[in-house]
Amino acid sequence: AATIKWWQQAVVYQVYPRSFQDTNHDGIGDLKGITAHLDYLKQLGIDVIWLNPIYRSPNDDNGYDISDYQQIAADFGTMADFDELLQAAHDRGLKIIMDLVVNHTSDEHPWFKRSRQDRTNQYRDFYFWRSGNGKKAPNNWDAAFGGSAWQYDEQTQQYYLHTFSTKQPDLNWENPTLRESVYTMMTWWLNKGVDGFRMDVINQISKLPGLPDGPLKPHSQFGDARVTNGPRVHEFLQEMNQEVLSQFDIMTVGETHGVTPADALKYAGADQHELDMVFEFQHLRLDNSQHGLGKWSTRKTPLVALKKVISDWQVGLEGRAWNSLFWNNHDTPRAVSRFGDDRPAYRVRSAKMLATCLHLLQGTPYIYQGEELGMTDAHFTELASYRDIESLSAYRDLVTERQLLSPADMMARLAARSRDNSRTPMQWDTEVNAGFSDAAPWLTVNPNYRQINAAAALADPDSVWYYYQHLIQLRHQYPSVTLGSFELLWADDPQVFLYARQWEGRTWLVCCNFTAETLSRPLDQYLTPTAKCLISNYGEQQPNKLRPYEAWVYQLA
Ligand code: ISL
Ligand code: CA
């Protein structure tokens, strides 16, 4: 039998600490709040918790701007709180992986404060400092949160590079001292006992030599900052692996925008000695704008294209690398609102359908907090409800400054795509603010918490929650789920996602109706009377029929 690594059989649960549970009445989730819910997570059956950044930060980008890698943000508690959380998790057999954000720091990090003081200090080269062309920035790159990727700094009369906000200067990985400092910091956390890292935009750490202009973006004076998959990225990751990662029994997953399955074989190939997995985003870009506005669109994902992307990843990595499986995270809309149907009549059914579709694939599934409740998008109607830097800067850019979109149009696009959709507080019960906090929460609680909350889910055997618990049990019980090969059937069907998994002569068939319609399909060619149902969201299958958002898994005889 193939040797299975522990993280190949694991299910990961992503906790966004700011929105999980407040325990000290400031409206902000904290570490003690996570510790308080470990039994809830254990009962769900997950194996690993991924924590979004909890380090000291001025919070320009909710903790992705770190001013001290070895201190806990005061909002979240203390290092003693962290140690207690880690111990309590380990006591329950749960692992914890940390977010590692080393493409950039905060401009308030001591490295950057020193770096900006003069042109010759020993930290100068930890970042990218360049003189402009006259009054123009060193190149035409755009920043992810709007405007130029270069910020002029009066003190030394040069520009620094920031591919995200001006408060997130990019680190220069060409500098060996910087790399060693990062490795030392990583080793410090691993020695503490953390079980791995999710690595933020890790495929951006090697910039193109000479930092050349990128192709002009549609409707923009800026060019595409071509910073992904640079020439030295694999060398850096192999060095990191050799010096740090390979010394510990951990799991690593790289956040890698703009990668194909072929790229993933380099980052996470079984014998590459880099990372264990990557997050790919091809399946989350299929509903992007067709008019050059990137993610700011209200389109729906076409199912045929979605199936093709997923199939390409399943087949492309089979036996050579390992997939990460996810519908949503803290940067995306909620799965049920985006790919399912969050209307009351269909929410539960479609949330279970999406869970079936994802959890039966080969790879490691990631559940984003609240997904197990079928939590929905925020559906904000006021700009003032939004907190996310990306949403606010996109509105300023597209509506206020360039007037490419009307306010109403942009509000519809924010409602469909804002990162705040998934960041609203966790809905625990029907108490004030959904039991998240008794103070005003940092981001408005979704008013649907009166119907959608953990207490209600735990009291209802038919809830989305128990369905996730069942899916996790299936994965832990049957090697078919972890190891079976994947084959897409009915590739051109625009409404049904049908695939087979094969393991040691056994075939499992996974069928998902992605629509609110009742469909007829020739399923009896597969489902003989002896086929055995392993899980479904309606009960027994009806011959050659699929009800709205019906999903099932059968073992064929
Ligand atoms: O959020 C995005 C699109 O809506 C992405 O383009 C995002 O900027 C990209 O996935 C990188 O994300 C990661 O790094 C960012 C941080 O803001 C995100 O929260 C994080 O997941 C900068 O550190
Ligand atoms: Ca708090």
Coordinates of C-alpha atoms and ligand atoms in Angstrom, one line a residue:
A1 CA 0.0 0.0 0.0
A2 CA 1.1 3.5 -0.7
T3 CA 2.4 5.4 2.3
I4 CA 0.1 8.2 3.2
K5 CA 1.3 11.4 4.9
W6 CA -0.8 12.5 7.8
W7 CA -1.8 15.7 6.0
Q8 CA -3.1 13.7 3.0
Q9 CA -5.8 12.2 5.2
A10 CA -6.5 15.4 7.1
V11 CA -9.3 17.9 6.9
V12 CA -8.3 21.5 7.6
Y13 CA -10.5 24.1 9.2
Q14 CA -9.6 27.7 8.6
V15 CA -10.2 30.1 11.5
Y16 CA -10.3 33.8 10.9
P17 CA -9.5 34.9 14.5
R18 CA -10.9 38.4 14.2
S19 CA -14.4 37.0 13.5
F20 CA -14.5 33.7 15.4
Q21 CA -15.3 34.5 19.1
D22 CA -14.7 37.5 21.3
T23 CA -14.1 36.8 24.9
N24 CA -13.1 40.2 26.3
H25 CA -16.0 42.4 25.1
D26 CA -14.2 44.5 22.5
G27 CA -16.0 43.2 19.5
I28 CA -12.9 41.5 18.1
G29 CA -12.4 37.8 18.1
D30 CA -9.4 36.6 20.1
L31 CA -7.3 33.5 20.9
K32 CA -9.2 32.6 24.1
G33 CA -12.3 32.5 21.9
I34 CA -10.7 29.9 19.7
T35 CA -9.6 27.8 22.7
A36 CA -13.1 28.0 24.0
H37 CA -14.4 26.3 20.8
L38 CA -11.9 23.5 20.3
D39 CA -14.4 20.9 21.4
Y40 CA -16.8 22.1 18.8
L41 CA -14.1 21.6 16.1
K42 CA -13.1 18.2 17.6
Q43 CA -16.7 17.1 17.4
L44 CA -16.9 18.2 13.8
G45 CA -14.0 15.9 13.2
I46 CA -11.4 18.1 11.6
D47 CA -7.7 17.4 12.1
V48 CA -5.9 20.7 11.5
I49 CA -6.7 24.4 12.2
W50 CA -5.2 27.1 10.0
L51 CA -5.1 30.4 11.8
N52 CA -5.0 33.6 9.7
P53 CA -2.3 36.0 11.0
I54 CA -2.3 36.7 14.7
Y55 CA 0.9 38.6 14.9
R56 CA 1.5 42.2 15.9
S57 CA 0.2 44.5 13.2
P58 CA -1.2 48.0 12.6
N59 CA -4.0 46.2 10.7
D60 CA -3.9 48.0 7.5
D61 CA -4.8 44.7 5.8
N62 CA -6.3 42.7 8.8
G63 CA -3.0 41.3 10.0
Y64 CA -1.3 40.7 6.6
D65 CA 0.9 43.7 7.5
I66 CA 3.1 42.4 10.3
S67 CA 5.2 44.6 12.5
D68 CA 6.6 41.8 14.7
Y69 CA 6.6 38.2 13.6
Q70 CA 7.2 36.9 17.2
Q71 CA 4.6 38.8 19.1
I72 CA 0.8 38.3 19.3
A73 CA -1.4 41.2 18.2
A74 CA -2.8 42.8 21.4
D75 CA -6.3 42.5 19.9
F76 CA -6.0 38.8 19.9
G77 CA -4.3 38.3 23.4
T78 CA -0.9 37.3 24.6
M79 CA 1.8 34.7 23.8
A80 CA 0.6 32.9 26.9
D81 CA -2.9 32.7 25.3
F82 CA -1.3 31.3 22.2
D83 CA 0.7 28.7 24.1
E84 CA -2.5 27.7 25.9
L85 CA -4.4 27.4 22.6
L86 CA -1.6 25.2 21.1
Q87 CA -1.4 23.0 24.1
A88 CA -5.2 22.6 24.3
A89 CA -5.4 21.8 20.6
H90 CA -2.6 19.2 20.9
D91 CA -4.3 17.7 23.9
R92 CA -7.3 17.0 21.7
G93 CA -5.2 15.6 18.8
L94 CA -5.7 18.8 16.7
K95 CA -2.8 20.4 14.9
I96 CA -2.4 24.1 14.3
I97 CA -0.8 25.7 11.2
M98 CA 0.1 29.4 11.1
D99 CA -0.1 31.9 8.3
L100 CA 3.4 32.9 7.2
V101 CA 3.5 36.3 5.5
V102 CA 7.0 36.9 4.2
N103 CA 6.5 38.5 0.8
H104 CA 6.1 41.8 2.7
T105 CA 6.1 43.2 6.2
S106 CA 4.3 46.2 7.7
D107 CA 6.0 49.6 7.1
E108 CA 6.0 49.6 10.9
H109 CA 8.3 46.5 11.2
P110 CA 11.7 47.5 12.7
W111 CA 13.4 46.2 9.5
F112 CA 11.5 48.7 7.4
K113 CA 11.9 51.5 9.9
R114 CA 15.7 51.0 9.8
S115 CA 15.6 50.5 6.0
R116 CA 14.0 53.8 5.3
Q117 CA 16.4 55.9 7.4
D118 CA 19.2 56.3 4.9
R119 CA 20.5 54.7 1.7
T120 CA 23.3 52.8 3.2
N121 CA 22.1 51.1 6.4
Q122 CA 22.3 47.3 6.6
Y123 CA 18.5 46.9 6.3
R124 CA 18.3 49.0 3.2
D125 CA 18.5 46.0 0.9
F126 CA 15.9 44.0 2.8
Y127 CA 13.4 45.9 0.6
F128 CA 13.3 47.3 -2.9
W129 CA 14.4 50.9 -3.0
R130 CA 14.8 52.6 -6.4
S131 CA 15.1 56.1 -7.8
G132 CA 12.3 57.2 -10.1
N133 CA 12.5 58.4 -13.7
G134 CA 12.2 62.1 -13.0
K135 CA 8.8 62.5 -11.2
K136 CA 7.7 59.0 -12.3
A137 CA 7.8 55.8 -10.4
P138 CA 10.6 53.3 -11.3
N139 CA 8.2 51.1 -13.3
N140 CA 4.5 50.9 -14.3
W141 CA 3.4 48.2 -11.8
D142 CA 0.1 48.5 -10.2
A143 CA -0.6 47.6 -6.5
A144 CA -3.2 45.0 -5.6
F145 CA -5.1 47.6 -3.6
G146 CA -5.0 50.4 -6.2
G147 CA -2.5 52.9 -7.6
S148 CA 1.2 52.5 -8.3
A149 CA 3.2 49.7 -6.6
W150 CA 5.8 52.4 -5.7
Q151 CA 5.7 54.8 -2.9
Y152 CA 8.0 57.8 -2.8
D153 CA 9.7 58.3 0.5
E154 CA 10.9 61.9 1.3
Q155 CA 13.5 60.8 3.8
T156 CA 15.9 59.3 1.3
Q157 CA 14.2 60.5 -1.9
Q158 CA 13.6 57.1 -3.3
Y159 CA 10.7 54.9 -4.0
Y160 CA 9.9 51.5 -2.3
L161 CA 8.0 48.7 -3.8
H162 CA 4.7 47.5 -2.3
T163 CA 2.6 45.1 -4.4
F164 CA -0.2 45.4 -1.9
S165 CA -0.9 48.5 0.2
T166 CA 1.6 51.3 0.9
K167 CA 1.9 49.9 4.4
Q168 CA 3.0 46.5 3.0
P169 CA 6.5 47.0 1.6
D170 CA 7.8 43.9 -0.4
L171 CA 10.8 42.1 1.1
N172 CA 13.8 41.5 -1.1
W173 CA 14.5 37.8 -1.2
E174 CA 17.7 38.3 -3.2
N175 CA 19.3 39.4 0.1
P176 CA 20.7 36.3 1.9
T177 CA 20.6 37.9 5.3
L178 CA 16.9 38.6 4.9
R179 CA 16.3 35.0 3.9
E180 CA 18.3 33.7 7.0
S181 CA 16.2 36.1 9.2
V182 CA 13.0 34.6 7.9
Y183 CA 14.3 31.0 8.4
T184 CA 15.3 31.8 12.0
M185 CA 11.8 33.2 12.7
M186 CA 10.1 30.1 11.1
T187 CA 12.3 27.8 13.1
W188 CA 11.4 29.6 16.3
W189 CA 7.7 28.9 15.7
L190 CA 8.3 25.3 14.7
N191 CA 10.3 24.8 17.8
K192 CA 7.3 26.1 19.8
G193 CA 5.4 23.2 18.3
V194 CA 3.3 24.6 15.5
D195 CA 2.4 22.0 12.9
G196 CA 3.1 23.9 9.7
F197 CA 2.5 27.0 7.6
R198 CA 0.1 28.4 5.0
M199 CA 2.4 30.7 3.1
D200 CA 0.9 34.0 1.9
V201 CA 1.5 34.8 -1.8
I202 CA 4.6 32.7 -1.6
N203 CA 5.1 32.5 -5.4
Q204 CA 5.7 36.3 -5.4
I205 CA 9.0 36.3 -3.5
S206 CA 11.3 36.3 -6.6
K207 CA 10.9 39.4 -8.7
L208 CA 12.0 39.7 -12.3
P209 CA 15.5 41.0 -12.6
G210 CA 15.5 44.7 -13.5
L211 CA 11.9 45.0 -12.5
P212 CA 10.6 45.6 -16.1
D213 CA 7.3 47.3 -16.9
G214 CA 4.3 45.0 -17.3
P215 CA 1.7 45.0 -20.0
L216 CA -0.8 47.9 -19.6
K217 CA -4.0 46.9 -17.8
P218 CA -7.4 47.6 -19.4
H219 CA -8.8 51.0 -18.4
S220 CA -5.6 51.8 -16.5
Q221 CA -2.5 53.9 -16.6
F222 CA -0.7 51.1 -14.8
G223 CA 0.8 47.8 -16.0
D224 CA 0.5 44.4 -14.5
A225 CA 3.0 43.8 -11.7
R226 CA 4.5 40.6 -13.0
V227 CA 5.6 39.2 -9.7
T228 CA 4.4 35.6 -9.7
N229 CA 6.6 32.5 -10.4
G230 CA 9.8 34.5 -10.7
P231 CA 13.1 33.1 -11.8
R232 CA 14.5 32.2 -8.3
V233 CA 11.4 31.2 -6.5
H234 CA 12.1 27.4 -6.6
E235 CA 15.7 28.0 -5.5
F236 CA 14.4 30.0 -2.5
L237 CA 11.8 27.4 -1.6
Q238 CA 14.3 24.6 -1.8
E239 CA 16.6 26.5 0.4
M240 CA 13.8 27.1 2.9
N241 CA 12.9 23.5 2.8
Q242 CA 16.4 22.3 3.4
E243 CA 17.1 24.7 6.2
V244 CA 13.8 24.7 7.9
L245 CA 10.8 22.6 6.7
S246 CA 12.6 19.3 6.3
Q247 CA 13.7 19.4 9.9
F248 CA 10.2 19.0 11.2
D249 CA 7.2 16.7 10.6
I250 CA 4.8 19.5 9.4
M251 CA 2.5 20.4 6.6
T252 CA 2.9 23.4 4.3
V253 CA 0.6 24.9 1.8
G254 CA 1.6 27.8 -0.5
E255 CA -0.9 30.4 -1.6
T256 CA 0.0 30.7 -5.2
H257 CA -2.0 32.9 -7.6
G258 CA -1.6 32.3 -11.3
V259 CA -0.4 28.7 -11.1
T260 CA -1.3 25.9 -13.5
P261 CA -1.1 22.2 -12.6
A262 CA 2.3 22.1 -14.4
D263 CA 3.6 24.9 -12.0
A264 CA 2.2 23.0 -9.0
L265 CA 4.3 20.0 -9.9
K266 CA 7.3 22.2 -9.3
Y267 CA 6.1 23.9 -6.1
A268 CA 4.6 20.7 -4.6
G269 CA 5.9 17.8 -6.6
A270 CA 6.4 14.8 -4.4
D271 CA 10.2 14.8 -5.0
Q272 CA 10.7 18.6 -5.4
H273 CA 11.5 19.3 -1.7
E274 CA 9.6 22.6 -1.7
L275 CA 6.0 22.6 -0.3
D276 CA 3.4 19.9 0.4
M277 CA 0.5 21.6 -1.4
V278 CA -0.5 24.8 -3.1
F279 CA -3.7 26.7 -3.3
E280 CA -4.6 27.3 -6.9
F281 CA -7.2 29.9 -7.9
Q282 CA -8.2 28.9 -11.5
H283 CA -11.5 27.6 -10.2
L284 CA -12.2 30.9 -8.5
R285 CA -11.5 33.1 -11.5
L286 CA -14.1 31.7 -13.9
D287 CA -16.7 34.3 -12.9
N288 CA -14.3 37.2 -13.3
S289 CA -15.3 40.3 -15.3
Q290 CA -15.2 39.9 -19.1
H291 CA -14.6 43.6 -19.4
G292 CA -11.2 44.0 -17.7
L293 CA -12.5 44.6 -14.2
G294 CA -11.0 41.5 -12.7
K295 CA -12.9 40.1 -9.8
W296 CA -15.4 42.9 -9.8
S297 CA -18.2 41.1 -11.6
T298 CA -21.6 39.7 -10.8
R299 CA -21.3 36.7 -13.3
K300 CA -21.9 33.2 -12.3
T301 CA -19.3 30.5 -12.7
P302 CA -20.1 28.3 -15.8
L303 CA -20.3 24.7 -14.6
V304 CA -18.6 23.1 -17.7
A305 CA -15.5 25.4 -17.2
L306 CA -15.5 24.7 -13.5
K307 CA -15.5 20.9 -14.0
K308 CA -12.7 21.2 -16.5
V309 CA -10.5 23.1 -14.2
I310 CA -11.1 20.8 -11.3
S311 CA -10.6 17.7 -13.5
D312 CA -7.4 19.1 -14.9
W313 CA -6.0 19.6 -11.4
Q314 CA -7.2 16.2 -10.2
V315 CA -5.7 14.4 -13.2
G316 CA -2.6 16.6 -13.5
L317 CA -1.5 16.0 -10.0
E318 CA -2.5 12.3 -9.6
G319 CA 0.4 10.3 -8.2
R320 CA 2.8 13.3 -8.5
A321 CA 1.6 16.0 -6.2
W322 CA -1.3 16.7 -3.8
N323 CA -4.3 18.9 -4.3
S324 CA -5.8 21.4 -1.8
L325 CA -9.6 21.6 -2.0
F326 CA -11.5 24.7 -1.2
W327 CA -14.6 26.7 -2.3
N328 CA -13.9 29.7 -0.1
N329 CA -11.6 31.5 2.3
H330 CA -11.2 34.9 4.0
D331 CA -10.7 36.6 0.6
T332 CA -13.7 35.2 -1.3
P333 CA -17.5 35.2 -1.1
R334 CA -19.2 32.4 0.8
A335 CA -19.4 29.1 -1.1
V336 CA -23.2 28.7 -0.8
S337 CA -23.9 32.2 -2.1
R338 CA -21.4 31.9 -5.0
F339 CA -21.7 28.4 -6.2
G340 CA -24.9 27.2 -4.6
D341 CA -28.1 29.0 -3.8
D342 CA -28.5 30.9 -0.5
R343 CA -32.3 31.4 -0.9
P344 CA -34.0 29.8 2.2
A345 CA -35.6 27.1 0.1
Y346 CA -32.3 25.9 -1.3
R347 CA -29.6 27.0 1.1
V348 CA -29.2 23.8 3.1
R349 CA -29.6 21.5 0.2
S350 CA -27.1 23.3 -2.0
A351 CA -24.5 23.7 0.8
K352 CA -24.6 20.0 1.3
M353 CA -24.3 19.5 -2.5
L354 CA -21.2 21.7 -2.6
A355 CA -19.7 19.9 0.3
T356 CA -20.3 16.5 -1.4
C357 CA -18.7 17.7 -4.6
L358 CA -15.5 19.0 -2.9
H359 CA -15.0 16.5 -0.1
L360 CA -15.1 13.5 -2.4
L361 CA -12.2 14.8 -4.5
Q362 CA -8.6 13.7 -4.1
G363 CA -6.7 16.2 -2.0
T364 CA -6.9 17.8 1.4
P365 CA -10.1 19.7 2.0
Y366 CA -10.2 23.1 3.7
I367 CA -13.4 24.2 5.5
Y368 CA -13.7 28.0 6.0
Q369 CA -15.3 28.9 9.4
G370 CA -19.1 29.0 9.1
E371 CA -19.1 27.0 5.9
E372 CA -20.2 24.0 8.0
L373 CA -23.3 26.1 9.0
G374 CA -24.0 27.1 5.4
M375 CA -23.3 30.7 6.3
T376 CA -24.1 33.1 3.5
D377 CA -22.6 36.3 2.0
A378 CA -23.2 39.5 4.0
H379 CA -25.5 41.2 1.4
F380 CA -24.5 44.6 2.6
T381 CA -26.3 47.5 1.0
E382 CA -24.3 50.4 2.5
L383 CA -20.7 51.3 1.6
A384 CA -20.2 52.2 5.3
S385 CA -20.7 48.5 6.2
Y386 CA -17.5 47.5 4.5
R387 CA -14.2 47.4 6.3
D388 CA -11.9 45.6 3.8
I389 CA -9.1 47.7 2.3
E390 CA -9.5 46.0 -1.1
S391 CA -13.2 46.8 -1.3
L392 CA -12.9 50.4 -0.1
S393 CA -10.0 51.1 -2.4
A394 CA -11.7 49.5 -5.4
Y395 CA -14.8 51.7 -4.8
R396 CA -12.6 54.8 -4.5
D397 CA -10.8 53.9 -7.7
L398 CA -13.6 52.6 -9.9
V399 CA -16.4 54.9 -8.8
T400 CA -15.0 58.1 -7.1
E401 CA -11.8 58.7 -9.1
R402 CA -12.2 57.1 -12.5
Q403 CA -16.0 57.0 -12.7
L404 CA -15.9 53.7 -14.6
L405 CA -18.9 52.4 -12.7
S406 CA -22.0 53.9 -11.1
P407 CA -22.3 53.7 -7.3
A408 CA -25.2 51.3 -7.6
D409 CA -23.3 49.1 -10.1
M410 CA -20.2 48.9 -7.8
M411 CA -22.4 48.2 -4.8
A412 CA -23.8 45.1 -6.6
R413 CA -20.3 44.0 -7.5
L414 CA -19.1 44.4 -3.9
A415 CA -22.1 42.5 -2.7
A416 CA -21.1 39.7 -5.0
R417 CA -17.3 39.7 -4.5
S418 CA -16.2 41.7 -1.4
R419 CA -13.8 39.9 0.9
D420 CA -16.0 41.1 3.8
N421 CA -18.6 38.6 2.7
S422 CA -16.7 35.8 4.4
R423 CA -15.4 37.9 7.2
T424 CA -18.7 38.6 9.1
P425 CA -18.6 37.2 12.6
M426 CA -19.2 33.5 13.2
Q427 CA -22.8 32.8 14.0
W428 CA -22.9 30.8 17.2
D429 CA -26.4 31.2 18.6
T430 CA -29.5 33.5 18.8
E431 CA -28.0 35.7 21.5
V432 CA -27.1 39.3 20.8
N433 CA -24.6 39.5 17.9
A434 CA -25.0 35.8 17.2
G435 CA -23.1 35.0 20.4
F436 CA -19.9 36.3 18.8
S437 CA -19.6 39.3 21.1
D438 CA -21.7 41.3 23.5
A439 CA -20.0 44.5 22.3
A440 CA -20.4 46.1 18.8
P441 CA -18.6 43.7 16.5
W442 CA -15.8 45.1 14.3
L443 CA -17.9 44.0 11.2
T444 CA -21.6 43.7 11.2
V445 CA -23.1 40.3 12.0
N446 CA -25.3 38.9 9.3
P447 CA -29.0 39.3 10.5
N448 CA -29.8 35.8 9.3
Y449 CA -28.0 34.5 12.4
R450 CA -31.4 34.0 14.0
Q451 CA -31.9 31.1 11.6
I452 CA -28.3 30.2 10.7
N453 CA -26.2 29.4 13.8
A454 CA -24.2 26.7 15.4
A455 CA -26.6 26.0 18.2
A456 CA -29.5 25.4 15.7
A457 CA -27.3 23.3 13.5
L458 CA -26.2 21.0 16.5
A459 CA -29.9 20.6 17.4
D460 CA -30.9 19.5 13.9
P461 CA -29.8 16.0 12.7
D462 CA -30.4 17.2 9.1
S463 CA -28.2 20.2 9.4
V464 CA -25.3 21.1 7.1
W465 CA -23.1 20.7 10.1
Y466 CA -23.9 17.0 10.6
Y467 CA -23.5 16.4 6.9
Y468 CA -19.9 17.8 7.1
Q469 CA -19.3 15.6 10.1
H470 CA -20.4 12.6 8.0
L471 CA -18.2 13.6 5.0
I472 CA -15.2 13.9 7.3
Q473 CA -15.9 10.5 8.8
L474 CA -16.1 8.9 5.3
R475 CA -12.7 10.4 4.5
H476 CA -11.2 9.0 7.6
Q477 CA -12.8 5.6 7.2
Y478 CA -12.3 4.8 3.5
P479 CA -9.0 5.0 1.6
S480 CA -11.2 5.4 -1.6
V481 CA -11.7 9.0 -0.6
T482 CA -8.1 9.8 0.0
L483 CA -6.4 7.7 -2.6
G484 CA -8.9 6.9 -5.3
S485 CA -8.2 8.1 -8.9
F486 CA -10.5 10.6 -10.4
E487 CA -12.4 10.5 -13.7
L488 CA -14.8 13.2 -14.9
L489 CA -17.9 11.9 -16.6
W490 CA -20.4 13.9 -18.7
A491 CA -17.8 16.7 -19.1
D492 CA -20.2 18.8 -21.3
D493 CA -23.2 18.6 -19.0
P494 CA -23.9 22.2 -17.9
Q495 CA -26.0 21.3 -14.9
V496 CA -24.6 18.1 -13.4
F497 CA -21.1 17.4 -12.0
L498 CA -20.6 13.6 -12.2
Y499 CA -17.3 11.9 -11.4
A500 CA -15.9 8.5 -10.5
R501 CA -13.3 7.5 -8.0
Q502 CA -11.5 4.2 -8.3
W503 CA -9.6 2.4 -5.6
E504 CA -8.5 -1.2 -5.5
G505 CA -11.1 -2.3 -8.0
R506 CA -13.9 -0.4 -6.3
T507 CA -15.8 2.4 -8.0
W508 CA -17.4 5.3 -6.3
L509 CA -19.8 7.6 -8.2
V510 CA -20.3 11.2 -7.1
C511 CA -23.2 13.0 -8.6
C512 CA -24.2 16.7 -8.0
N513 CA -27.0 18.7 -9.4
F514 CA -25.8 22.3 -9.5
T515 CA -29.2 23.7 -10.3
A516 CA -32.6 24.4 -8.7
E517 CA -34.3 22.3 -11.4
T518 CA -35.4 18.7 -11.4
L519 CA -33.4 16.9 -14.1
S520 CA -33.6 13.6 -15.9
R521 CA -30.4 11.8 -16.6
P522 CA -29.6 8.2 -17.7
L523 CA -28.1 7.2 -14.3
D524 CA -29.4 3.7 -14.2
Q525 CA -26.5 2.7 -16.5
Y526 CA -24.3 3.0 -13.4
L527 CA -26.6 2.4 -10.5
T528 CA -27.5 -1.3 -10.4
P529 CA -29.8 -2.5 -7.5
T530 CA -26.8 -3.6 -5.5
A531 CA -25.1 -0.2 -5.6
K532 CA -24.7 1.1 -2.1
C533 CA -25.4 4.7 -1.0
L534 CA -22.7 6.2 1.2
I535 CA -24.1 9.7 1.6
S536 CA -26.8 11.8 0.1
N537 CA -28.7 15.0 0.8
Y538 CA -32.1 13.6 0.0
G539 CA -32.1 10.0 1.1
E540 CA -32.6 7.3 -1.5
Q541 CA -31.9 8.2 -5.1
Q542 CA -34.9 8.2 -7.5
P543 CA -34.3 6.4 -10.8
N544 CA -32.8 8.6 -13.5
K545 CA -33.9 11.7 -11.7
L546 CA -32.0 14.5 -9.9
R547 CA -34.0 16.8 -7.6
P548 CA -32.9 20.4 -7.0
Y549 CA -29.3 20.5 -5.7
E550 CA -29.4 16.8 -5.2
A551 CA -26.1 15.1 -4.4
W552 CA -25.1 11.6 -3.6
V553 CA -22.3 9.1 -3.5
Y554 CA -22.7 5.5 -4.4
Q555 CA -20.3 2.6 -4.3
L556 CA -21.0 0.6 -7.5
A557 CA -21.4 -3.1 -7.2
Ligands
ISL1 O1 -8.0 39.0 -2.2 C1 -7.7 38.8 -3.4 C2 -8.6 39.0 -4.4 O2 -9.8 39.5 -3.9 C3 -6.4 38.4 -3.8 O3 -6.0 38.9 -5.0 C4 -5.4 38.5 -2.7 O4 -4.9 39.8 -2.7 C5 -4.4 37.5 -2.9 O5 -5.1 36.3 -2.9 C6 -3.3 37.5 -1.9 O6 -4.0 37.2 -0.7 C7 -3.2 37.1 0.5 O7 -2.3 38.2 0.6 C8 -2.8 39.5 0.8 C9 -3.9 39.5 1.8 O8 -4.6 40.8 1.7 C10 -4.9 38.4 1.7 O9 -5.9 38.4 2.7 C11 -4.1 37.1 1.7 O10 -4.9 36.0 1.7 C12 -1.7 40.4 1.1 O11 -1.0 39.8 2.2
CA2 CA -11.7 40.3 22.0

